[in-house]
Short mmCIF file of C-alpha atoms in Angstrom, two decimals:
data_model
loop_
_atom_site.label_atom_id
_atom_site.label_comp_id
_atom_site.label_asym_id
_atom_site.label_seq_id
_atom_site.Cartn_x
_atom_site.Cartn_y
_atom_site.Cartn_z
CA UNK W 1 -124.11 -46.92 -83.68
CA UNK W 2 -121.43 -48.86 -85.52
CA UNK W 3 -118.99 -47.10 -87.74
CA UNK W 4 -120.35 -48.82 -90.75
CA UNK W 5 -123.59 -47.69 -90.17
CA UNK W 6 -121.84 -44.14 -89.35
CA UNK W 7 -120.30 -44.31 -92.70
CA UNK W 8 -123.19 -45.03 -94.08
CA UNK W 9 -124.78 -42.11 -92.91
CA UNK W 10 -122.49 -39.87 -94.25
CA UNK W 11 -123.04 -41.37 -97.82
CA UNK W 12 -126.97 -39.77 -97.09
CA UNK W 13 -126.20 -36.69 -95.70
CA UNK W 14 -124.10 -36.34 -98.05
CA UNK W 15 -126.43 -36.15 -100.39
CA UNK W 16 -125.56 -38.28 -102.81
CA UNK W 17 -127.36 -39.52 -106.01
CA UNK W 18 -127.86 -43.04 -107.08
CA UNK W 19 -124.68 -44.40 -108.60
CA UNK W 20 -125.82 -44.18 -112.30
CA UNK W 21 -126.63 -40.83 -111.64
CA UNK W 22 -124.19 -39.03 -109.63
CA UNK W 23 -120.73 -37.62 -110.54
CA UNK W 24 -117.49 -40.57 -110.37
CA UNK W 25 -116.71 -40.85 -106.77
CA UNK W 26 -113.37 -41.05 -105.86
CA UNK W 27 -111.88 -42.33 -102.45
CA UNK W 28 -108.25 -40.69 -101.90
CA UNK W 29 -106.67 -43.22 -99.16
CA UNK W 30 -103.65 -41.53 -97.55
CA UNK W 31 -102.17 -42.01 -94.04
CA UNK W 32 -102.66 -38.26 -93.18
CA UNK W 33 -104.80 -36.21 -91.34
CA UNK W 34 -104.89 -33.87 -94.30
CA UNK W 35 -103.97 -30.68 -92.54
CA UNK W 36 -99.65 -31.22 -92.77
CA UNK W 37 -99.55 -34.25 -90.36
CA UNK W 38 -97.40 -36.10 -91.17
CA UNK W 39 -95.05 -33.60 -93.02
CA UNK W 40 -93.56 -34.52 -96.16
CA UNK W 41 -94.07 -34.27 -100.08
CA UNK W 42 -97.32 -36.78 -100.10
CA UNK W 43 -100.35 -34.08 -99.07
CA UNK W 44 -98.86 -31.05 -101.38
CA UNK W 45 -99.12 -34.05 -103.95
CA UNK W 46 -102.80 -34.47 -103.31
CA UNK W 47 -103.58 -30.50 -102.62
CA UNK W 48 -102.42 -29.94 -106.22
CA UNK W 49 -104.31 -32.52 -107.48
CA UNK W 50 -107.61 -31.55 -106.09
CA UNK W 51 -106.58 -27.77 -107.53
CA UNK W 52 -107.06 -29.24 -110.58
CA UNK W 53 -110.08 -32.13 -109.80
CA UNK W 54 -112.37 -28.68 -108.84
CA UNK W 55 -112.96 -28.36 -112.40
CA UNK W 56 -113.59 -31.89 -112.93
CA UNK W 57 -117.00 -34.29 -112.58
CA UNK W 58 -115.57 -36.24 -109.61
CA UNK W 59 -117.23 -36.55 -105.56
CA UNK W 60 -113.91 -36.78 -104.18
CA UNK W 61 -113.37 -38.02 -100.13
CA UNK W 62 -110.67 -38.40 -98.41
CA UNK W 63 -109.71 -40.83 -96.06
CA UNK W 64 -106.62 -40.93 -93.60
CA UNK W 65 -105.87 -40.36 -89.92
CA UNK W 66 -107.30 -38.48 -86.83
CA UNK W 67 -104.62 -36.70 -84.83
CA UNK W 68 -107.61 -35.10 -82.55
CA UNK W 69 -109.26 -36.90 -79.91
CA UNK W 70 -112.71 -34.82 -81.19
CA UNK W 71 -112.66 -36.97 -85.00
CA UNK W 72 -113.23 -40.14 -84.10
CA UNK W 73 -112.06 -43.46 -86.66
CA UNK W 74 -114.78 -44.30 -88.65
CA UNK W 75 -116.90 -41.13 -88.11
CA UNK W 76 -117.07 -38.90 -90.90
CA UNK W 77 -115.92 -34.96 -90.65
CA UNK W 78 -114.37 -32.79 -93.52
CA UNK W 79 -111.22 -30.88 -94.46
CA UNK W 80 -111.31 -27.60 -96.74
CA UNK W 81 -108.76 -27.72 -99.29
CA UNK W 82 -107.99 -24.61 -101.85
CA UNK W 83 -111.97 -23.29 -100.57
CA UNK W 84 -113.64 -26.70 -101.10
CA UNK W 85 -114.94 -28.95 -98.63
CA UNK W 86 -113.99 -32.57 -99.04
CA UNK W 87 -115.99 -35.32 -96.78
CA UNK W 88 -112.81 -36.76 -94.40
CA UNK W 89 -113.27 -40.26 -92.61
CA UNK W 90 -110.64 -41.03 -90.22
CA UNK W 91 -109.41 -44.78 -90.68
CA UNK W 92 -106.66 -44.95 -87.94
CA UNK W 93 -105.72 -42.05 -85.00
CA UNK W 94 -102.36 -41.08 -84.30
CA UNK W 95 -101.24 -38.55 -81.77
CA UNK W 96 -98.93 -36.14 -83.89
CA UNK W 97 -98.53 -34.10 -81.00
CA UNK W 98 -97.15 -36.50 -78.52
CA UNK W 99 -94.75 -37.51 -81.12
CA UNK W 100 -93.82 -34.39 -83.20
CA UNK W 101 -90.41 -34.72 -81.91
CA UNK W 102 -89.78 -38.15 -81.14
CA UNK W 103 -90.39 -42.09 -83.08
CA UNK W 104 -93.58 -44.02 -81.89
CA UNK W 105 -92.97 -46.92 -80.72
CA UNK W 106 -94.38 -48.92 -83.28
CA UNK W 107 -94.26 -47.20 -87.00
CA UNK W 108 -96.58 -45.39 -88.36
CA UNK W 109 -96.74 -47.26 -91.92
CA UNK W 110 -97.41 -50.14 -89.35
CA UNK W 111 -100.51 -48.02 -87.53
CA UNK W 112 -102.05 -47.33 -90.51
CA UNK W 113 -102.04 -50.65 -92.19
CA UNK W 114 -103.84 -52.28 -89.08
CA UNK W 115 -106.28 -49.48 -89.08
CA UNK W 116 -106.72 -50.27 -92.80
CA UNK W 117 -107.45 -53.58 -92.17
CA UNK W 118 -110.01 -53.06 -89.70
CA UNK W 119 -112.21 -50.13 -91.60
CA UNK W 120 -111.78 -51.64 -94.97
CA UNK W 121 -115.50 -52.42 -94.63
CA UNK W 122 -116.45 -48.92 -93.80
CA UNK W 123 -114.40 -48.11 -97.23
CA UNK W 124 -115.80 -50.85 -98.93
CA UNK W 125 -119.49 -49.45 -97.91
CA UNK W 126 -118.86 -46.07 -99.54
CA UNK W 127 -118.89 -48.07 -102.77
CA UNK W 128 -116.32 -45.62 -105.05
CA UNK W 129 -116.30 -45.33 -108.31
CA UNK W 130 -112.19 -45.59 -108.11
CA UNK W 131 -109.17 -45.56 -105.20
CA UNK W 132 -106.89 -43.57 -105.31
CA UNK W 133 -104.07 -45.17 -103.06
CA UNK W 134 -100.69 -44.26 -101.69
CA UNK W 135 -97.95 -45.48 -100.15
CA UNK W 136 -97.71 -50.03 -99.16
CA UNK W 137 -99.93 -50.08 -96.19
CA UNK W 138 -102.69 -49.44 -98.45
CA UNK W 139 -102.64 -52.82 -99.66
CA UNK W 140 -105.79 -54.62 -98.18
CA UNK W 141 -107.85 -52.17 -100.33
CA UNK W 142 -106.57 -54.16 -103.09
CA UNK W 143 -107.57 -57.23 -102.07
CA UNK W 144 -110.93 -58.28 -103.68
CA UNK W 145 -111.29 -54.83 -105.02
CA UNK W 146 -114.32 -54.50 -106.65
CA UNK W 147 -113.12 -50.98 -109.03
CA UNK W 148 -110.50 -49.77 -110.48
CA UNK W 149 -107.75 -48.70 -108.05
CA UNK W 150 -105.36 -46.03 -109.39
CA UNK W 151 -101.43 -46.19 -107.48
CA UNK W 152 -98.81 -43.15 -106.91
CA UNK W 153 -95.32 -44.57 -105.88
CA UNK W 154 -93.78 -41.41 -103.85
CA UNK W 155 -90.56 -42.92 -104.92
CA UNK W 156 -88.65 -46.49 -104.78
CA UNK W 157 -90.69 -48.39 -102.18
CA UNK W 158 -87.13 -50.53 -101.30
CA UNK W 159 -85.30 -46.55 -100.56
CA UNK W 160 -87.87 -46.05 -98.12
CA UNK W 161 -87.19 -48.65 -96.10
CA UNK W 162 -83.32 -48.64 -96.55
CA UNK W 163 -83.64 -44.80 -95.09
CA UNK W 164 -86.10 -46.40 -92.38
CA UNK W 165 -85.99 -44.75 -88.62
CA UNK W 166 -86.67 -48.21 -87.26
CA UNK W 167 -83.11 -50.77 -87.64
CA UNK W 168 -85.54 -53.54 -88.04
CA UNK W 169 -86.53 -52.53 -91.63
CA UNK W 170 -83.45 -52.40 -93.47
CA UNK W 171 -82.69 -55.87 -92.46
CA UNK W 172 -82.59 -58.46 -95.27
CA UNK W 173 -84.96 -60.74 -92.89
CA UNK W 174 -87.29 -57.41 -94.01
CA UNK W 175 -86.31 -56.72 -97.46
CA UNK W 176 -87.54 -60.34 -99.04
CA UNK W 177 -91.24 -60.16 -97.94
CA UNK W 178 -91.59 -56.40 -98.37
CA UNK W 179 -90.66 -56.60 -101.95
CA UNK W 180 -93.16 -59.39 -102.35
CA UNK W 181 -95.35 -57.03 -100.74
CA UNK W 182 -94.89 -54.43 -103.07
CA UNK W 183 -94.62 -56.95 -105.94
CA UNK W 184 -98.62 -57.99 -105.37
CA UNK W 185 -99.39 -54.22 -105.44
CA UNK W 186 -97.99 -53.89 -108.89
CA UNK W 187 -99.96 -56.94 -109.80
CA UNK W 188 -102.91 -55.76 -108.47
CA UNK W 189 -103.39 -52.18 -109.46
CA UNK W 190 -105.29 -50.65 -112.51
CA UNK W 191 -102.49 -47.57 -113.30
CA UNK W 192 -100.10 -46.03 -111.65
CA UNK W 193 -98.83 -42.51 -110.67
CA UNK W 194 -94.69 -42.44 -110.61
CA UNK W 195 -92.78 -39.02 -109.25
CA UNK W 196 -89.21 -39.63 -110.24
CA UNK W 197 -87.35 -41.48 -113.23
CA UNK W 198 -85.52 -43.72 -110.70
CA UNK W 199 -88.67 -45.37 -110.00
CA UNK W 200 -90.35 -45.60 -113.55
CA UNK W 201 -87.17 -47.35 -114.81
CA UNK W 202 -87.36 -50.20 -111.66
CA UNK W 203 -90.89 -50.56 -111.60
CA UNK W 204 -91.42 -50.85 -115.40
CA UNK W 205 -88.48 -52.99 -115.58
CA UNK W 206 -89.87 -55.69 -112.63
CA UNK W 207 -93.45 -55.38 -114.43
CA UNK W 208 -93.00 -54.91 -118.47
CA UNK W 209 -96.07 -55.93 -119.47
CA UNK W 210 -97.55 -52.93 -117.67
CA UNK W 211 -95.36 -50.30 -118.90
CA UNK W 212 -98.01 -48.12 -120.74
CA UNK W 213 -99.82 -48.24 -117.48
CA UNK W 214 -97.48 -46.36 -115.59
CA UNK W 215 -97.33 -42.61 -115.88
CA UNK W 216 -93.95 -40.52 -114.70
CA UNK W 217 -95.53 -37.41 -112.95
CA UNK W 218 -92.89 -35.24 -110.80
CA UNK W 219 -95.16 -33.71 -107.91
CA UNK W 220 -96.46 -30.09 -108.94
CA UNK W 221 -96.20 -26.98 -107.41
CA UNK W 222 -98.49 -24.19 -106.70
CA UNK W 223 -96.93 -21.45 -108.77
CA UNK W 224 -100.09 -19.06 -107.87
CA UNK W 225 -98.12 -19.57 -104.27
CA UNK W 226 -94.85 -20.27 -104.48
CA UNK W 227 -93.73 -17.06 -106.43
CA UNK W 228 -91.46 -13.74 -106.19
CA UNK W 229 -93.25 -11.28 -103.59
CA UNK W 230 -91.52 -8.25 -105.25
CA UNK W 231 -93.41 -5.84 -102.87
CA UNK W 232 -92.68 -7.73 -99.67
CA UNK W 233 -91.15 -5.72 -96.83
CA UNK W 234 -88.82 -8.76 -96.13
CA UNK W 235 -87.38 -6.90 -92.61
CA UNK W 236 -90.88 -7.23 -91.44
CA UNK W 237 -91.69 -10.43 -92.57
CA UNK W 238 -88.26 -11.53 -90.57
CA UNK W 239 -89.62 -10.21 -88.15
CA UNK W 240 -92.82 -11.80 -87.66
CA UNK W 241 -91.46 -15.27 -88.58
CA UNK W 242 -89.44 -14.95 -85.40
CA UNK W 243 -85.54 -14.52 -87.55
CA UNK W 244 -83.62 -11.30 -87.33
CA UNK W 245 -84.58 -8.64 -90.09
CA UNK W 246 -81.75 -8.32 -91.32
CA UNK W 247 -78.42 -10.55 -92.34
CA UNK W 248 -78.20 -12.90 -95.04
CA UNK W 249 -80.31 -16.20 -94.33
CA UNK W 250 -79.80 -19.68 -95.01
CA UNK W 251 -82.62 -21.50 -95.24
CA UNK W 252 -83.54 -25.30 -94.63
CA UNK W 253 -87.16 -26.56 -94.54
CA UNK W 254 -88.06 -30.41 -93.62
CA UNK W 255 -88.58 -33.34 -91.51
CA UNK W 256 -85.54 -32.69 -88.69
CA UNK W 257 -84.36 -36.96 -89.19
CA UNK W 258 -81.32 -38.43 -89.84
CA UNK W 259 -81.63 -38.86 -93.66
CA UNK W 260 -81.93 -35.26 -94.25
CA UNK W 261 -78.56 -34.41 -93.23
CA UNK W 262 -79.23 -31.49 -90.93
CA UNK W 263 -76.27 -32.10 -89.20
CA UNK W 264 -74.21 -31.52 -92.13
CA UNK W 265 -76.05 -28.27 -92.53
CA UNK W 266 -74.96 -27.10 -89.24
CA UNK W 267 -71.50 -28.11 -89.62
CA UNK W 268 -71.01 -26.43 -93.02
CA UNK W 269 -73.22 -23.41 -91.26
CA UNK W 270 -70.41 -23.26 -88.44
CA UNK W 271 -67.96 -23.08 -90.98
CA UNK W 272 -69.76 -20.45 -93.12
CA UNK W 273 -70.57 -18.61 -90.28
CA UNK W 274 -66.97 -17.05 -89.87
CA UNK W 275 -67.09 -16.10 -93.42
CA UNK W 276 -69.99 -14.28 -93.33
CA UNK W 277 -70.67 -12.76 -89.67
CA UNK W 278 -74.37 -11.60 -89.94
CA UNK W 279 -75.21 -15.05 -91.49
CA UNK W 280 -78.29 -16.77 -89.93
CA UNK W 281 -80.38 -20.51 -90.25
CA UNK W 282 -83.30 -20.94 -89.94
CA UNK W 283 -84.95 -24.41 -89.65
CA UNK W 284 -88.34 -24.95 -90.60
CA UNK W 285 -89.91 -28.35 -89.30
CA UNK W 286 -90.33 -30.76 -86.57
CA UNK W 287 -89.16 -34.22 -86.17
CA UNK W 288 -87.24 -36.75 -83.78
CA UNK W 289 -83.60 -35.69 -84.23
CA UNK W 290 -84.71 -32.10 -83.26
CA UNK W 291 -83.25 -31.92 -79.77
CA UNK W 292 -80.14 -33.48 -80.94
CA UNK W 293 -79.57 -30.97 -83.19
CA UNK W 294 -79.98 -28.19 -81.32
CA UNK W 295 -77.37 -29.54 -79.04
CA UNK W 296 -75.26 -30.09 -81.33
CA UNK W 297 -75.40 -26.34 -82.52
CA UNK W 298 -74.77 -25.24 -78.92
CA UNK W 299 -71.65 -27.55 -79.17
CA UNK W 300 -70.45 -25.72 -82.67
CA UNK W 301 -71.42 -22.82 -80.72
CA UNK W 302 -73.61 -21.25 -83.32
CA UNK W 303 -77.02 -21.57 -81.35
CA UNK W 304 -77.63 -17.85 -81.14
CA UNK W 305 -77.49 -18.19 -84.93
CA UNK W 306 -79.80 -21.02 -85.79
CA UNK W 307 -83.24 -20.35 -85.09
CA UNK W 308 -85.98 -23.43 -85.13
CA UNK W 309 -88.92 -22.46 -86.50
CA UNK W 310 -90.91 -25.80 -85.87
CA UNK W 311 -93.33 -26.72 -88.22
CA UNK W 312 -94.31 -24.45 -91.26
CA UNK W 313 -97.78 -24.94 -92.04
CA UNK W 314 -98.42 -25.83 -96.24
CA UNK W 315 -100.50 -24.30 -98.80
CA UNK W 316 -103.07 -22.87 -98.67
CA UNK W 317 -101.55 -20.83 -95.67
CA UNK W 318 -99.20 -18.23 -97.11
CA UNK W 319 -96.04 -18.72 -94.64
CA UNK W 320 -93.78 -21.24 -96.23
CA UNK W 321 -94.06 -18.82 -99.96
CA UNK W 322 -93.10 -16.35 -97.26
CA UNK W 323 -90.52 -17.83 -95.72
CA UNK W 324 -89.11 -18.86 -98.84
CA UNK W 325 -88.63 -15.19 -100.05
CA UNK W 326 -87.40 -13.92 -96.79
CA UNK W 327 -84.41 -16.40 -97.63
CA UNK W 328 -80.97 -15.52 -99.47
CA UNK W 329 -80.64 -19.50 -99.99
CA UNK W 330 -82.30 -22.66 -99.04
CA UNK W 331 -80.36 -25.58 -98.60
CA UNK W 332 -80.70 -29.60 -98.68
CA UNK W 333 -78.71 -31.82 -97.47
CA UNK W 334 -80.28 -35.16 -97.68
CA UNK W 335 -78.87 -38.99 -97.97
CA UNK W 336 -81.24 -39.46 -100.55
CA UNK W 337 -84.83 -38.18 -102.00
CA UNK W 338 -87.00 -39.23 -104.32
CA UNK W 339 -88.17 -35.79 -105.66
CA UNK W 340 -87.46 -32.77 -102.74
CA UNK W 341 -90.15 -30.58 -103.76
CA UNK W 342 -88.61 -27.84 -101.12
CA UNK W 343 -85.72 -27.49 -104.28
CA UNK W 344 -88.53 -26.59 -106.79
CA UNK W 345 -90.81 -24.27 -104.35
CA UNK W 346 -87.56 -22.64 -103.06
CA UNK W 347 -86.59 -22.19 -107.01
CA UNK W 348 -90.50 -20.72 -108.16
CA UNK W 349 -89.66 -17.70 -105.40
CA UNK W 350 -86.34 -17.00 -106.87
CA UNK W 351 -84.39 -18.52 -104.57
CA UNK W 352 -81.52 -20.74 -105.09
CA UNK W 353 -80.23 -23.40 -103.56
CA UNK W 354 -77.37 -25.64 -102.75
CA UNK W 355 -77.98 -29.29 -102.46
CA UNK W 356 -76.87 -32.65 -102.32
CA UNK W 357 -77.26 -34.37 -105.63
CA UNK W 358 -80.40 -36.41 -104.74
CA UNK W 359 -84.08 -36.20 -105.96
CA UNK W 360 -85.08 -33.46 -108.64
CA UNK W 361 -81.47 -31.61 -108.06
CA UNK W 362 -79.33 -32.77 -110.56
CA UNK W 363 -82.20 -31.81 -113.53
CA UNK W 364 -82.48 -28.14 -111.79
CA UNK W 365 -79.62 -27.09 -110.50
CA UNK W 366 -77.06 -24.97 -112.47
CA UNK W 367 -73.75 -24.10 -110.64
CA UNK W 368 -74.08 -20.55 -110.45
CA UNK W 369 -76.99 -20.07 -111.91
CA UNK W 370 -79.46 -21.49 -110.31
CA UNK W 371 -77.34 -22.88 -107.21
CA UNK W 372 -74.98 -25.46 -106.43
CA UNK W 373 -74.92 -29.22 -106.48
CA UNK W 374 -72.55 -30.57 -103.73
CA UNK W 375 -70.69 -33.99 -104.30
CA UNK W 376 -69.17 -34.87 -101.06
CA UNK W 377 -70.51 -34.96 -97.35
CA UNK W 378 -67.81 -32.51 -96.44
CA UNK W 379 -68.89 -29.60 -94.61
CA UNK W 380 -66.30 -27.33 -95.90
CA UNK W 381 -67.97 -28.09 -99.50
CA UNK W 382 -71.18 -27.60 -99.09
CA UNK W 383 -70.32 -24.03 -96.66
CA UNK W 384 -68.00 -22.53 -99.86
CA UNK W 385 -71.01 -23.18 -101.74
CA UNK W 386 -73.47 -21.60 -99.92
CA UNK W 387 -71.16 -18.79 -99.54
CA UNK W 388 -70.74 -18.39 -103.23
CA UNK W 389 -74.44 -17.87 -103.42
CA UNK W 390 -74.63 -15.47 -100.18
CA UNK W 391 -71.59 -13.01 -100.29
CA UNK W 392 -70.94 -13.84 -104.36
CA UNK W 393 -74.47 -13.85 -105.75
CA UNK W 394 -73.32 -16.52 -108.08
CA UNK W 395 -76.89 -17.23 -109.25
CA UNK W 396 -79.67 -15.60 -111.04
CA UNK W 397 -83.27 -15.41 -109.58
CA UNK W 398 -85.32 -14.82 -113.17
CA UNK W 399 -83.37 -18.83 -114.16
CA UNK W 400 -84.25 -20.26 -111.15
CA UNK W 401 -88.02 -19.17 -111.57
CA UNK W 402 -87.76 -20.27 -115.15
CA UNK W 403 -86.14 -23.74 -114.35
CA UNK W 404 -89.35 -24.29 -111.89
CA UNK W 405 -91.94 -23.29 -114.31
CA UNK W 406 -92.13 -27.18 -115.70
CA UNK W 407 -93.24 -28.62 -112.57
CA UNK W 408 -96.19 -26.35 -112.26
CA UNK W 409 -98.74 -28.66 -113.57
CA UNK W 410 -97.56 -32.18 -113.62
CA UNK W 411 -100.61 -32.93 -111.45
CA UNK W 412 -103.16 -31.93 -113.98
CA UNK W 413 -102.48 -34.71 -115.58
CA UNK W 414 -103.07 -37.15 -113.11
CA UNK W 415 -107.00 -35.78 -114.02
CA UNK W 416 -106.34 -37.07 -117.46
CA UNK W 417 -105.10 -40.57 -116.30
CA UNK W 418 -108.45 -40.67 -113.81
CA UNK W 419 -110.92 -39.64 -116.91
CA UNK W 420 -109.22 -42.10 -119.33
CA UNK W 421 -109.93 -44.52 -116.39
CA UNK W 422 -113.51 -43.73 -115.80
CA UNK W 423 -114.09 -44.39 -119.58
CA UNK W 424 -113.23 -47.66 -119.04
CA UNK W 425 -115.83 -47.61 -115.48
CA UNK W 426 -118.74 -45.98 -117.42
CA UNK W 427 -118.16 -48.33 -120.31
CA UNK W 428 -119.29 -51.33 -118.14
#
């Protein structure tokens, strides 16, 4: 049976009414396997979002990547999300756990756009109301598109590939085509989804005549989760997390790559760590500098202080909320970000943190209040600032709670920009 006709299928089991009498159906195309592969701020973007779509009239699917060799491309499955069940159709497969701590050979961005290109008739047979696309790749659903596609930009497309893991796409020979790449989605799109100013102010600069079409929307966070656990026995929940129950402990949760700055972490931590005796990191996450840098803690001879946690899973599971308020301070150290939701989820638990100025930090971040902004790439810096926080308590946990509350349902209203759209869809 061909994957069209497997599609197909899946459209009748389904269950589904005739179009002009069924719910809007919605097709959410992300290069993800929907259950935290690959890491990052994208799928807590779209978990949110379907929080809020429960209560709405929309058949929502999703459709990403198979990291299993039991879901195969084109054949429909399902993922449960926040106690729904959404129908899941695997466009491309990628093995995430061959390469959980290394680069594939040829980029994923690059996998999924040639796995777009060759099920874009399967999608295409699902006949959606709407798409719901993120990130370049997605591009050949544009083409032709026969409804109204809606766009989120997870920040500058041009800082993604300038903070690239592959040399070959921060070269200018790159940069010229990819922005006309980019360029043709802007044309091409219905609306469009923006987390961060940086990007609203290039975007709606390059394309002015679509201003009012694009909508700034910081990526939400699940208050319900990431909260104050007042009655948690935090020596036992040390414990079980695989850290040492007591001590104070710095905290750092993300991709382990080169533009998060990791190893300034552990420089800063050796430096700290003299300070403050009982201090302890742990590292939540997985990625292909990982080995490097846990040599090069054995070389600042702090490994029996750093423990790597590997990868945390996301909401709905309840460790990283957890993890979060086991901390005494969570830390980022990154090049550059176009949001960092870790700063507001750290924050909503009452935690505060000490950051690079990139992303979401300068607009939350209080010195002493809520944390500390760091201005330089000197490790001494950012390790007097964490140890302000640690042995100082220079911060207060009801402020950082309150400077989080904001960002708790930006992603409702990415329902309201979807139902002003579907007017426009049930009006023809």
């Amino acid at each position: 049976m061909t994957q069209l006709a497997l599609a197909k299928d899946a459209v009748d089991v389904a269950g589904l009414a005739p179009k002009s009498e069924r719910r809007l159906r919605i097709g959410i195309v992300f290069g993800s396997d929907f259950q935290g592969n690959p890491p990052g701020g994208g799928q807590p973007t779209i978990e949110i979002f379907l929080k809020y779509a429960q209560k709405r009239n929309y058949d929502i699917w999703l459709l990403g990547m198979s990291t299993r060799p039991e879901e195969p491309v084109g054949r429909p499955s399902n993922r449960k999300i926040y106690g729904r069940e959404y129908p899941f159709v695997p466009l491309f497969h990628f093995d995430a756990k061959r390469y959980a701590n290394r680069k594939p050979l040829i980029p994923l961005r690059l996998q999924a756009l040639w796995g777009y290109l060759r099920q874009k008739h399967v999608v295409s047979s699902l006949e959606f109301d709407l798409l719901y696309l993120h990130a370049p790749e997605a591009l050949p659903f544009l083409w032709n598109k026969s409804q109204p596609v809606l766009y989120h930009i997870h920040g500058t497309q041009e800082s993604a590939a300038e903070y690239s893991r592959y040399p070959i796409f921060k070269t200018h020979l790159f940069s010229y085509p990819y922005r006309a790449w980019v360029g043709s989605i802007l044309q091409r799109a219905d609306e469009f989804i923006v987390i961060d100013q940086e990007s609203y102010d290039l975007y709606t600069r390059r394309i002015p005549k679509k201003k009012d079409r694009f909508h700034l929307l910081p990526t939400a966070i699940d208050v319900e989760q990431f909260r104050r656990i007042p009655d948690l026995n935090r020596s036992q929940a040390r414990r079980s997390l695989g850290v040492p129950d007591q001590g104070k402990m710095v905290l750092y949760v993300g991709r382990l790559s080169w533009k998060k700055g990791v190893d300034l972490l552990l420089r800063a931590f050796s430096t700290l760590q003299q300070a403050q005796p009982d201090a302890f990191l742990a590292v939540a996450g997985d990625g292909e500098d990982r080995a490097a840098l846990e040599g090069l803690a054995s070389e600042l001879n702090i490994a029996s202080r750093v423990f790597f946690l590997g990868q945390v899973p996301h909401l709905p599971a309840p460790q990283l909320p957890i993890l979060f308020n086991c901390a005494d301070v969570s830390v980022v150290a990154s090049f550059h970000e176009s949001l960092a939701l870790v700063i507001t989820e750290a924050l909503a638990c009452g935690v505060p943190v000490v950051s690079t100025p990139v992303g979401i930090a300068p607009a939350v971040i209080r010195d002493g209040i809520t944390g500390y902004l760091v201005q330089s790439r000197e490790p001494s810096e950012m390790a007097d600032r964490i140890l302000r926080v640690i042995r100082d308590n220079a911060y207060l946990p009801d402020q950082c709670v309150e400077v989080a509350q904001p960002y708790a349902e930006t992603s409702k209203h990415i329902c309201g920009v979807i139902d002003a759209m579907s007017q426009g869809i049930h009006g023809h």
